[in-house]
Short mmCIF file of C-alpha atoms in Angstrom, two decimals:
data_model
loop_
_atom_site.label_atom_id
_atom_site.label_comp_id
_atom_site.label_asym_id
_atom_site.label_seq_id
_atom_site.Cartn_x
_atom_site.Cartn_y
_atom_site.Cartn_z
CA MET A 1 59.89 -14.64 -48.88
CA GLU A 2 57.09 -13.44 -50.74
CA GLU A 3 55.12 -16.10 -50.24
CA LYS A 4 55.50 -16.09 -46.42
CA ASN A 5 54.77 -12.17 -46.93
CA LYS A 6 51.43 -13.61 -48.30
CA LEU A 7 50.91 -15.56 -46.11
CA ILE A 8 51.01 -13.21 -43.36
CA ASP A 9 48.66 -10.73 -45.17
CA LEU A 10 45.68 -13.41 -46.36
CA ILE A 11 46.17 -14.62 -42.18
CA THR A 12 45.29 -10.69 -40.92
CA GLN A 13 42.67 -10.04 -43.64
CA ASP A 14 41.10 -13.03 -44.43
CA TYR A 15 41.26 -15.17 -41.48
CA ILE A 16 40.56 -12.44 -38.56
CA SER A 17 37.28 -13.14 -38.35
CA ILE A 18 37.43 -17.34 -39.26
CA ILE A 19 39.58 -17.12 -36.08
CA PHE A 20 37.89 -15.42 -33.76
CA SER A 21 34.82 -17.36 -34.40
CA TYR A 22 36.54 -20.33 -33.11
CA ALA A 23 37.79 -18.46 -30.27
CA LEU A 24 34.63 -18.06 -29.58
CA ARG A 25 32.66 -21.18 -30.29
CA ARG A 26 35.48 -22.56 -27.39
CA THR A 27 35.24 -19.84 -25.10
CA ASN A 28 31.81 -18.28 -24.57
CA ILE A 29 32.74 -15.33 -23.82
CA ARG A 30 33.11 -12.57 -26.40
CA GLU A 31 35.94 -10.86 -23.94
CA ASP A 32 37.72 -14.11 -23.52
CA ALA A 33 37.64 -14.79 -27.41
CA GLU A 34 38.94 -11.68 -28.29
CA ASP A 35 41.77 -12.78 -26.05
CA LEU A 36 42.51 -15.88 -27.75
CA ALA A 37 42.04 -15.00 -31.06
CA GLN A 38 44.81 -12.26 -30.20
CA ASP A 39 46.92 -14.72 -28.72
CA ILE A 40 46.49 -16.85 -32.25
CA LEU A 41 47.15 -14.44 -34.70
CA SER A 42 50.60 -13.60 -32.39
CA GLU A 43 51.41 -16.99 -33.03
CA LEU A 44 50.67 -17.28 -36.49
CA ILE A 45 53.17 -14.21 -37.79
CA SER A 46 55.54 -15.45 -35.33
CA ALA A 47 55.84 -18.94 -36.99
CA VAL A 48 55.27 -18.02 -40.37
CA ALA A 49 59.15 -17.73 -40.38
CA ASN A 50 59.10 -21.27 -39.56
CA ILE A 51 56.69 -22.86 -42.40
CA ARG A 52 58.15 -25.34 -44.88
CA ASN A 53 55.13 -25.41 -47.24
CA PRO A 54 53.44 -22.09 -47.51
CA LYS A 55 50.85 -23.99 -50.06
CA ALA A 56 49.69 -25.93 -47.31
CA TYR A 57 48.41 -22.73 -44.89
CA ASN A 58 45.14 -24.11 -43.98
CA GLY A 59 46.85 -27.06 -42.10
CA PHE A 60 49.71 -24.54 -40.84
CA ILE A 61 46.86 -22.09 -39.57
CA TRP A 62 44.64 -24.25 -37.64
CA ALA A 63 48.00 -26.37 -36.24
CA VAL A 64 48.70 -23.45 -34.08
CA ALA A 65 45.86 -22.14 -33.54
CA ASN A 66 44.80 -25.30 -31.41
CA ASN A 67 48.18 -25.33 -29.70
CA THR A 68 47.96 -21.98 -28.97
CA TYR A 69 44.19 -22.42 -27.35
CA LYS A 70 45.55 -25.66 -25.09
CA ARG A 71 48.17 -23.09 -24.13
CA TRP A 72 45.98 -20.42 -23.40
CA LEU A 73 43.33 -23.23 -21.68
CA LYS A 74 46.03 -24.22 -19.74
CA LYS A 75 47.59 -20.98 -18.13
CA ARG A 76 43.80 -19.55 -17.92
CA LYS A 77 43.38 -22.44 -15.05
CA LYS A 78 46.88 -21.72 -13.85
CA ASN A 79 45.92 -18.12 -13.59
CA ARG A 80 42.37 -17.73 -13.21
CA ALA A 81 42.53 -18.14 -8.60
CA GLY A 82 45.77 -15.43 -9.25
CA TYR A 83 43.30 -13.18 -10.60
CA LEU A 84 40.79 -13.22 -8.01
CA GLU A 85 43.39 -12.41 -6.12
CA ASP A 86 45.22 -9.49 -7.48
CA TYR A 87 41.31 -7.93 -7.85
CA LEU A 88 41.08 -8.79 -4.15
CA GLY A 89 44.07 -7.10 -3.19
CA LEU A 90 45.88 -10.34 -1.82
CA GLU A 91 48.53 -12.86 -2.18
CA ILE A 92 46.50 -16.45 -0.82
CA PHE A 93 46.69 -18.54 -4.43
CA ASN A 94 49.47 -20.91 -5.34
CA VAL A 95 51.52 -20.65 -2.71
CA GLU A 96 53.31 -23.40 -1.99
CA GLU A 97 55.63 -22.78 0.99
CA TYR A 98 56.99 -20.03 3.27
CA GLU A 99 60.40 -18.73 4.54
CA ARG A 100 59.30 -17.37 6.71
CA ILE A 101 56.38 -18.50 9.89
CA GLU A 102 54.84 -15.07 9.56
CA ASP A 103 54.18 -14.86 6.07
CA GLY A 104 52.45 -18.24 6.98
CA VAL A 105 50.15 -16.51 9.30
CA ILE A 106 49.89 -13.84 7.24
CA TYR A 107 48.61 -16.46 4.49
CA LYS A 108 45.90 -17.78 6.67
CA GLU A 109 44.63 -15.07 7.60
CA GLU A 110 44.38 -13.99 3.69
CA LEU A 111 42.44 -17.07 2.88
CA ASN A 112 40.42 -17.09 6.37
CA ARG A 113 39.39 -13.34 5.01
CA LEU A 114 38.22 -14.19 1.90
CA ARG A 115 36.69 -17.65 3.32
CA TRP A 116 34.65 -15.53 5.08
CA GLU A 117 33.57 -12.82 2.66
CA LEU A 118 32.82 -16.02 0.14
CA SER A 119 30.33 -17.04 2.66
CA LEU A 120 28.42 -14.40 2.65
CA LEU A 121 27.39 -14.56 -0.67
CA SER A 122 24.22 -15.51 -1.53
CA LYS A 123 23.71 -18.87 -2.81
CA THR A 124 23.97 -17.91 -6.55
CA TYR A 125 26.89 -15.69 -6.34
CA ARG A 126 28.26 -17.91 -3.91
CA ASP A 127 27.63 -21.06 -7.01
CA ILE A 128 28.95 -19.33 -9.47
CA VAL A 129 32.19 -18.80 -7.74
CA ILE A 130 33.45 -21.43 -6.50
CA LEU A 131 32.34 -23.16 -10.03
CA TYR A 132 34.21 -20.79 -12.12
CA TYR A 133 37.02 -20.11 -9.46
CA VAL A 134 37.63 -23.19 -7.39
CA GLU A 135 35.82 -25.91 -9.86
CA GLU A 136 37.53 -24.37 -13.02
CA LYS A 137 34.29 -24.31 -15.17
CA SER A 138 33.76 -22.02 -17.72
CA CYS A 139 30.86 -19.57 -17.67
CA GLY A 140 29.26 -21.84 -20.47
CA GLU A 141 29.17 -24.65 -18.09
CA ILE A 142 28.13 -22.82 -15.44
CA ALA A 143 25.20 -20.95 -17.40
CA LYS A 144 24.12 -25.02 -18.44
CA GLU A 145 24.37 -26.45 -14.78
CA LEU A 146 22.57 -23.45 -13.24
CA GLU A 147 19.70 -23.06 -15.93
CA LEU A 148 21.03 -19.39 -16.60
CA THR A 149 21.90 -17.44 -19.20
CA VAL A 150 25.44 -16.86 -19.91
CA ASP A 151 25.16 -13.50 -19.85
CA ASN A 152 23.83 -13.52 -16.47
CA VAL A 153 26.86 -15.76 -15.30
CA LYS A 154 29.21 -13.15 -16.09
CA TYR A 155 26.92 -10.67 -14.59
CA PHE A 156 26.80 -12.61 -11.17
CA LEU A 157 30.63 -12.97 -11.05
CA TYR A 158 31.15 -9.10 -12.01
CA LYS A 159 28.89 -9.09 -8.82
CA ALA A 160 30.28 -11.62 -6.52
CA ARG A 161 33.93 -10.09 -7.02
CA ASN A 162 32.83 -6.23 -6.27
CA ILE A 163 30.53 -7.55 -3.47
CA MET A 164 33.82 -9.66 -1.96
CA LYS A 165 36.66 -6.76 -2.69
CA ASP A 166 34.34 -4.54 -0.65
CA GLY A 167 33.83 -6.89 1.77
CA ILE A 168 37.48 -7.32 2.61
CA ASN A 169 38.28 -3.42 2.04
CA MET A 170 35.76 -2.66 5.24
CA ASN A 171 37.33 -4.92 7.08
CA ARG A 172 33.90 -6.14 8.43
CA GLU A 173 33.15 -7.07 12.15
CA LEU A 174 31.10 -9.78 13.40
CA GLY A 175 28.34 -8.89 15.74
CA GLU A 176 27.95 -9.37 19.41
CA LYS A 177 25.43 -12.24 19.17
CA SER A 178 28.61 -14.51 17.22
CA TYR A 179 29.87 -14.78 20.44
CA LYS A 180 26.61 -14.43 22.68
CA PRO A 181 23.75 -15.11 21.52
CA ALA A 182 21.14 -13.98 22.83
CA GLU A 183 18.08 -16.42 25.29
CA PHE A 184 15.35 -16.60 23.16
CA SER A 185 11.53 -18.22 23.92
CA ILE A 186 8.40 -18.95 22.14
CA SER A 187 5.31 -18.43 23.60
CA TYR A 188 1.79 -20.05 22.59
CA TRP A 189 -1.71 -18.68 22.93
CA GLY A 190 -4.72 -20.60 21.15
CA GLU A 191 -5.40 -24.45 20.22
CA TYR A 192 -2.93 -27.07 21.35
CA SER A 193 0.23 -27.77 19.61
CA ALA A 194 3.20 -28.30 21.06
CA LYS A 195 5.43 -27.27 17.87
CA TYR A 196 5.83 -24.00 18.39
CA TYR A 197 8.37 -24.70 21.48
CA ASN A 198 10.93 -26.26 19.80
CA LEU A 199 12.30 -23.37 18.53
CA SER A 200 13.62 -22.45 21.83
CA LYS A 201 15.61 -25.38 22.37
CA ARG A 202 18.22 -23.96 19.51
CA LYS A 203 19.92 -20.90 19.73
CA LEU A 204 19.94 -19.88 16.15
CA PRO A 205 16.42 -19.40 15.09
CA GLY A 206 15.64 -17.08 18.23
CA ASN A 207 18.81 -15.07 17.66
CA ILE A 208 17.86 -14.71 13.84
CA LEU A 209 14.42 -13.57 14.60
CA LEU A 210 15.52 -10.34 17.36
CA THR A 211 18.54 -9.73 14.17
CA ALA A 212 15.82 -9.48 11.95
CA MET A 213 13.57 -7.45 14.22
CA ALA A 214 13.62 -3.40 13.91
CA LYS A 215 14.94 -3.57 10.09
CA SER A 216 14.68 -5.46 7.04
CA ILE A 217 17.78 -6.94 6.96
CA SER A 218 19.70 -9.29 4.58
CA ILE A 219 21.17 -13.45 4.96
CA SER A 220 24.49 -11.55 4.62
CA GLU A 221 23.74 -9.29 7.28
CA ILE A 222 21.88 -11.82 9.47
CA SER A 223 25.42 -13.85 8.74
CA ILE A 224 27.81 -11.10 9.88
CA GLU A 225 25.54 -10.67 13.29
CA THR A 226 25.89 -14.36 14.10
CA GLY A 227 28.94 -15.47 12.61
CA VAL A 228 27.40 -18.41 10.75
CA PRO A 229 27.77 -18.64 6.57
CA VAL A 230 25.35 -17.94 4.42
CA ALA A 231 25.49 -21.55 3.16
CA TYR A 232 23.58 -22.83 6.91
CA LEU A 233 21.13 -19.61 7.38
CA GLU A 234 19.54 -20.21 3.96
CA ASP A 235 17.51 -22.98 5.41
CA GLU A 236 16.98 -21.77 8.62
CA VAL A 237 15.45 -18.22 6.74
CA ASN A 238 13.30 -20.43 4.65
CA ILE A 239 11.79 -22.81 7.66
CA LEU A 240 11.37 -19.50 9.67
CA GLU A 241 9.36 -17.82 6.58
CA GLU A 242 7.35 -20.90 5.91
CA GLU A 243 6.22 -21.11 9.30
CA GLY A 244 5.20 -17.41 9.67
CA PHE A 245 8.50 -16.09 12.19
CA LEU A 246 9.86 -14.30 9.04
CA LYS A 247 8.41 -12.33 5.78
CA ASN A 248 10.64 -11.69 2.97
CA VAL A 249 9.68 -8.05 2.05
CA LYS A 250 11.81 -7.22 -0.28
CA ALA A 251 14.86 -8.09 -2.67
CA ASP A 252 15.94 -10.83 -0.65
CA LYS A 253 15.45 -8.17 2.85
CA TYR A 254 13.91 -10.35 5.60
CA GLN A 255 11.80 -9.06 9.16
CA THR A 256 10.58 -10.33 11.44
CA SER A 257 7.00 -11.10 11.64
CA ILE A 258 5.70 -11.92 14.99
CA ILE A 259 6.43 -9.42 18.40
CA ILE A 260 8.99 -10.07 20.56
CA PHE A 261 9.17 -8.98 23.93
CA THR A 262 13.31 -7.19 25.06
CA LYS A 263 13.85 -7.39 28.56
CA LYS A 264 13.59 -3.84 29.07
CA MET A 265 9.67 -4.64 27.51
CA ASN A 266 9.53 -7.54 29.39
CA LYS A 267 10.94 -5.78 32.67
CA ASP A 268 8.25 -2.71 32.01
CA VAL A 269 5.51 -4.96 31.36
CA ASP A 270 5.89 -7.04 34.54
CA ALA A 271 6.06 -3.81 36.96
CA VAL A 272 2.46 -2.91 36.11
CA PHE A 273 1.28 -6.38 36.75
CA LYS A 274 3.00 -6.12 39.84
CA GLU A 275 1.90 -3.16 41.06
CA TYR A 276 -1.72 -3.89 40.17
CA ALA A 277 -1.66 -7.40 42.22
CA LYS A 278 -0.19 -5.84 45.01
CA GLU A 279 -3.39 -3.17 45.00
CA LEU A 280 -5.51 -5.43 43.74
CA SER A 281 -5.07 -8.80 45.92
CA PRO A 282 -5.77 -8.25 49.64
CA LYS A 283 -9.07 -6.61 47.91
CA LEU A 284 -10.06 -9.64 46.27
CA TYR A 285 -9.08 -11.93 49.29
CA GLU A 286 -11.44 -9.77 51.42
CA LYS A 287 -14.45 -10.26 49.20
CA LEU A 288 -13.62 -14.57 48.96
CA LEU A 289 -13.49 -14.26 52.81
CA SER A 290 -16.82 -12.71 52.90
CA LYS A 291 -17.93 -15.69 50.14
CA GLU A 292 -16.09 -18.63 52.04
CA GLU A 293 -19.05 -19.83 53.99
CA GLU A 294 -21.37 -20.21 51.09
CA ILE A 295 -18.60 -21.20 48.53
CA LYS A 296 -18.32 -24.57 51.48
CA LYS A 297 -21.71 -24.86 51.14
CA LEU A 298 -21.41 -25.27 47.31
CA PHE A 299 -18.20 -27.26 47.04
CA SER A 300 -17.50 -28.82 50.39
CA VAL A 301 -18.42 -32.49 49.88
CA LYS A 302 -16.33 -32.53 46.82
CA ASN A 303 -13.01 -30.32 48.51
CA GLY A 304 -13.61 -31.27 51.84
CA GLY A 305 -14.32 -28.90 52.92
CA SER A 306 -10.98 -26.84 52.07
CA ILE A 307 -11.49 -23.52 50.29
CA GLU A 308 -8.30 -22.94 49.80
CA LYS A 309 -7.34 -25.82 47.37
CA LEU A 310 -10.57 -24.27 45.49
CA LEU A 311 -9.06 -21.09 45.37
CA TRP A 312 -5.87 -22.94 44.25
CA ASP A 313 -7.76 -25.41 41.54
CA ILE A 314 -10.72 -22.97 40.54
CA LEU A 315 -10.27 -19.25 41.01
CA PRO A 316 -6.80 -18.72 37.88
CA ILE A 317 -9.62 -20.55 35.38
CA MET A 318 -12.46 -18.23 36.46
CA LEU A 319 -9.96 -14.97 36.60
CA SER A 320 -8.50 -16.11 33.01
CA ALA A 321 -12.44 -16.20 31.99
CA THR A 322 -13.40 -12.79 33.63
CA ILE A 323 -10.64 -11.05 31.33
CA ALA A 324 -11.99 -13.11 28.58
CA ASP A 325 -15.44 -11.78 29.60
CA SER A 326 -14.46 -8.47 30.15
CA LEU A 327 -12.37 -7.79 26.88
CA HIS A 328 -14.42 -9.87 24.58
CA PRO A 329 -15.10 -8.16 21.99
CA ALA A 330 -13.22 -5.06 21.73
CA TYR A 331 -9.82 -7.07 22.26
CA LEU A 332 -10.82 -10.68 21.64
CA PRO A 333 -11.02 -11.63 16.84
CA ALA A 334 -11.40 -14.30 15.69
CA LEU A 335 -7.45 -16.87 16.83
CA PRO A 336 -5.13 -16.32 13.58
CA LEU A 337 -5.05 -19.19 11.35
CA LEU A 338 -1.16 -20.45 11.70
CA SER A 339 1.14 -22.64 9.86
CA ASN A 340 0.66 -25.32 11.22
CA GLY A 341 -3.32 -25.62 10.80
CA ASN A 342 -4.20 -24.30 14.53
CA HIS A 343 -5.38 -20.81 15.24
CA GLY A 344 -3.86 -18.98 17.99
CA TRP A 345 -1.22 -16.38 18.46
CA LEU A 346 2.84 -16.54 19.09
CA TRP A 347 4.98 -14.10 20.34
CA GLY A 348 8.47 -14.32 21.29
CA SER A 349 10.71 -13.36 24.29
CA GLU A 350 14.43 -12.64 24.79
CA GLU A 351 14.53 -14.57 27.60
CA THR A 352 13.97 -18.05 28.75
CA ASN A 353 12.20 -17.40 31.90
CA LYS A 354 9.66 -14.88 31.86
CA PRO A 355 7.87 -14.36 35.35
CA TRP A 356 4.89 -13.71 34.25
CA ASP A 357 3.56 -16.17 31.43
CA TRP A 358 5.05 -19.12 32.74
CA SER A 359 4.10 -18.83 36.55
CA VAL A 360 0.94 -20.22 35.32
CA THR A 361 -0.23 -21.95 32.63
CA ILE A 362 -3.89 -23.43 32.07
CA LYS A 363 -4.30 -26.16 29.70
CA SER A 364 -8.12 -27.25 28.75
CA ILE A 365 -8.60 -30.90 27.28
CA THR A 366 -12.38 -31.91 26.43
CA GLN A 367 -13.19 -35.53 25.69
CA ASN A 368 -15.80 -34.09 22.35
CA ALA A 369 -15.44 -31.39 20.49
CA GLY A 370 -16.53 -27.93 22.61
CA PHE A 371 -16.88 -27.52 26.17
CA GLY A 372 -20.42 -28.14 26.39
CA GLY A 373 -19.91 -31.84 28.05
CA LYS A 374 -17.08 -32.70 30.37
CA TYR A 375 -13.72 -31.38 30.50
CA ALA A 376 -10.71 -31.04 32.07
CA VAL A 377 -8.53 -27.98 33.20
CA LEU A 378 -4.45 -28.68 34.15
CA ILE A 379 -2.79 -25.51 35.94
CA ASP A 380 0.75 -25.72 36.23
CA PHE A 381 2.73 -23.48 39.02
CA THR A 382 6.08 -22.56 38.62
CA ILE A 383 5.98 -21.78 42.07
CA LEU A 384 4.52 -24.93 43.15
CA ASN A 385 6.48 -26.67 40.77
CA THR A 386 3.52 -28.37 39.36
CA GLU A 387 3.42 -31.35 36.30
CA ASN A 388 -0.08 -31.60 35.70
CA GLN A 389 -0.18 -30.97 31.77
CA LYS A 390 2.77 -33.37 31.26
CA GLN A 391 1.34 -35.95 33.69
CA ILE A 392 -2.66 -35.71 32.36
CA GLY A 393 -3.47 -36.26 28.90
CA LYS A 394 -6.18 -37.55 26.45
CA GLU A 395 -6.69 -40.59 27.59
CA GLU A 396 -6.72 -39.59 31.17
CA VAL A 397 -9.44 -37.10 30.72
CA LYS A 398 -11.41 -39.85 28.57
CA LEU A 399 -11.18 -41.98 31.91
CA LEU A 400 -12.22 -38.74 34.04
CA SER A 401 -14.85 -38.07 31.49
CA LYS A 402 -16.52 -41.38 32.99
CA MET A 403 -16.15 -40.02 36.96
CA PHE A 404 -18.74 -39.34 38.92
CA GLU A 405 -19.07 -37.34 42.12
CA ASP A 406 -18.41 -40.65 44.06
CA GLY A 407 -15.80 -42.62 41.65
CA ILE A 408 -16.22 -45.55 39.52
CA GLU A 409 -15.39 -49.29 40.08
CA ILE A 410 -12.30 -50.22 38.70
CA SER A 411 -14.08 -53.52 37.68
CA SER A 412 -16.23 -51.28 35.42
CA LEU A 413 -12.80 -50.23 33.50
CA ASP A 414 -11.30 -51.56 30.46
CA GLU A 415 -7.78 -53.02 30.52
CA ARG A 416 -6.73 -50.12 28.59
CA GLU A 417 -8.32 -48.03 31.20
CA LYS A 418 -7.03 -50.32 34.42
CA GLU A 419 -3.54 -49.21 33.02
CA VAL A 420 -4.44 -45.56 32.74
CA ALA A 421 -5.80 -45.73 36.48
CA ALA A 422 -2.69 -47.31 37.79
CA ARG A 423 -0.87 -44.69 36.70
CA MET A 424 -2.74 -42.02 37.85
CA ILE A 425 -3.05 -43.21 41.15
CA GLU A 426 1.02 -43.91 41.13
CA ASN A 427 1.60 -39.80 40.70
CA ASN A 428 -1.02 -39.29 43.09
CA TYR A 429 -4.17 -38.10 41.14
CA ALA A 430 -6.25 -40.91 42.32
CA ILE A 431 -6.67 -43.37 45.00
CA ASN A 432 -8.36 -46.74 45.33
CA VAL A 433 -10.87 -47.03 48.01
CA ASN A 434 -12.09 -50.53 48.02
CA GLY A 435 -11.72 -51.01 44.32
CA VAL A 436 -13.26 -47.79 43.91
CA PHE A 437 -11.44 -45.32 41.37
CA LYS A 438 -11.36 -41.67 42.86
CA PHE A 439 -10.14 -38.50 41.34
CA ARG A 440 -8.67 -36.89 44.09
CA GLY A 441 -9.17 -33.26 42.31
CA SER A 442 -11.25 -30.71 42.18
CA ILE A 443 -14.80 -32.14 40.98
CA PHE A 444 -18.09 -29.92 40.18
CA ASN A 445 -20.87 -30.38 37.68
CA HIS A 446 -21.77 -27.16 35.23
CA ASN A 447 -24.30 -26.06 37.79
CA GLN A 448 -22.30 -25.81 40.45
CA GLY A 449 -19.92 -23.29 37.88
CA GLU A 450 -22.32 -21.00 37.33
CA GLU A 451 -23.47 -21.11 40.98
CA GLY A 452 -20.15 -20.35 42.10
CA LYS A 453 -19.82 -17.06 39.30
CA GLU A 454 -22.32 -16.00 40.81
CA ILE A 455 -21.24 -16.23 44.37
CA LEU A 456 -18.34 -14.91 43.56
CA ARG A 457 -20.07 -11.88 41.12
CA ASP A 458 -18.22 -9.08 43.68
CA VAL A 459 -14.97 -10.52 42.80
CA PHE A 460 -15.15 -10.45 39.73
CA THR A 461 -16.25 -7.30 39.27
CA LEU A 462 -13.84 -5.63 41.16
CA TYR A 463 -10.87 -8.05 38.75
CA ASP A 464 -12.79 -6.77 36.15
CA GLU A 465 -12.78 -3.08 36.51
CA CYS A 466 -8.97 -3.75 37.38
CA ILE A 467 -8.34 -5.34 34.42
CA LYS A 468 -9.02 -2.48 31.73
CA VAL A 469 -6.91 -0.32 32.94
CA VAL A 470 -4.44 -3.04 32.93
CA ASN A 471 -4.91 -4.31 29.66
CA SER A 472 -4.72 -0.86 28.29
CA GLU A 473 -1.37 0.01 30.17
CA ILE A 474 0.15 -2.98 28.73
CA LEU A 475 -0.98 -2.06 25.19
CA LYS A 476 0.53 1.40 25.31
CA LEU A 477 3.63 -0.10 26.64
CA ILE A 478 3.80 -3.06 23.66
CA LEU A 479 3.38 0.24 21.16
CA SER A 480 5.48 2.33 22.37
CA SER A 481 8.35 -0.37 22.07
CA LEU A 482 7.59 -1.87 18.81
CA PRO A 483 8.68 -1.11 15.03
CA LYS A 484 5.51 0.30 13.19
CA HIS A 485 5.39 -3.19 10.77
CA LEU A 486 4.33 -5.17 14.23
CA GLN A 487 1.88 -2.68 16.03
CA GLU A 488 -1.32 -4.60 14.34
CA GLN A 489 -0.10 -7.31 16.07
CA ALA A 490 -0.14 -5.27 19.62
CA ALA A 491 -4.13 -5.43 20.55
CA ASP A 492 -3.98 -8.74 20.25
CA ILE A 493 -0.73 -9.73 22.18
CA ALA A 494 -1.25 -7.34 24.98
CA TYR A 495 -5.09 -9.15 25.52
CA VAL A 496 -2.80 -12.74 25.67
CA LYS A 497 -0.74 -11.16 28.25
CA THR A 498 -2.95 -9.40 30.22
CA ILE A 499 -4.49 -12.01 30.85
CA SER A 500 -1.60 -14.59 31.50
CA GLY A 501 0.13 -12.02 33.37
CA MET A 502 -2.16 -10.61 35.55
CA MET A 503 -3.71 -13.92 36.57
CA SER A 504 -0.45 -15.73 38.22
CA ALA A 505 0.47 -11.66 39.25
CA VAL A 506 -2.47 -11.78 41.77
CA MET A 507 -2.05 -15.46 42.72
CA GLU A 508 1.78 -15.60 43.66
CA GLU A 509 0.78 -11.96 45.60
CA MET A 510 -1.60 -13.88 47.32
CA VAL A 511 1.53 -16.39 48.26
CA ASN A 512 3.46 -13.96 49.13
CA ARG A 513 0.85 -12.23 51.67
CA GLY A 514 0.04 -15.52 53.18
CA TYR A 515 -3.21 -15.85 51.92
CA LEU A 516 -2.29 -19.03 49.55
CA HIS A 517 0.15 -21.57 51.41
CA VAL A 518 2.73 -23.42 49.33
CA PRO A 519 1.69 -27.24 50.50
CA ALA A 520 4.49 -28.55 52.10
CA SER A 521 4.06 -32.44 50.76
CA SER A 522 2.70 -32.66 47.22
CA ASP A 523 1.24 -35.93 48.96
CA MET A 524 -1.96 -33.30 50.54
CA TYR A 525 -3.75 -33.17 47.03
CA PRO A 526 -3.09 -32.70 43.66
CA ILE A 527 -3.15 -28.63 43.28
CA GLY A 528 -4.44 -27.09 40.07
CA CYS A 529 -6.11 -30.32 38.77
CA TYR A 530 -9.57 -30.16 38.93
CA ILE A 531 -12.68 -31.97 36.07
CA ARG A 532 -16.52 -30.70 35.75
CA ILE A 533 -18.56 -32.87 34.83
#
């Protein structure tokens, strides 16, 4: 008995630090090591009574220590999930069967709550929680796998548990966009690029941008509003940040970095265009009629005497040029460089169909860089359901660059050009007249264009005076609706909106008043397509 008492004294006095070191090497966490060491000491003191040979105490001590560690490890793995359950105030782990149906329902609800809170954690927090509680890895193993310190892993675990607990206690509710996603479309003005329009084909990018527009917001907050787990949002947010649509402003908070027109903003802006177009269109048309004979004389050979076709084809681009001349350089700085290497302006809209943005769109394609030589202008009118920009590309423009007033001999074309010519004839942009390929759109040369501007000088002056007032009103409207961080873009976007909005509003008002007519058949002639030779 005396020898066993001496052994107890030896263990409690000389082996405490040794046993603690043993425990710490196996747990890598001081708190866990203290728990394990306490269990080993308790087991040793209890087992001393059963030792047969007290002199062989060293082997006895380490045998008990190893067996206690194995039991502790098994118990720890079994209870780890249960610890999180107790901490969060849930009852979802280690439940194998339910005596009542409602118990099963409660279990599923609790499990969904936990999964939802877990889905809201950012990647580092989420990974550590899964590795620790689901895959049952130690903090040391997690630290090595994620290239963190053990202390950092412990900190993240502590923070993650508190975040999840707070979320469960507040009973989060999903935002409106989780069940009713907003409409969204992207608009682009600048060097030609179809890249950005793909954003409008998917609901998620636009709704992320709308959610983060008014104030900076975390991915978790975006997740709550959209109902999309953080794990799926992280890639989307990174892509939007790389493309320049989102900006990481502070501590994983993101904010939309392009102007987005809400439905109300669009309605207010469109009302301005409509109001001024109603007043301006009859005055413009009166001045156009006063110049009708001069216009016919200048362009009749090319357009069969049809002043209306000429107006459809050329008036929009001339009005657009008037705005550019009028507002440059005060409102027309150098186009900003975008993420895809092009220069232009980007903005969004909380709608898919924006009356003035899309009722008229214009694209110019040149055979060579710059506009010094031949080029084609393609105008698509929603009211006419035209698709010039879809039907005519660089190959067609290359062929048209060879065009003369009287056409071009088809026999002089190479095989590829003949294929392009056949396609243009099939799509009604050209005709074959006794072996001569003739373009059915408007054709004019540089001198005619310049002379046309002089003839219509009064028209453009009237338009110029109006457009300055409109642009000022549009800018005020935009500024009144924007968060502060986007206001520096307002002047540029107001300029672009004024170009497209006022031009198309005038054209549509002319249709509404009967000054211009929608052709009964597209076979009459291709509207909105001309080349300058």
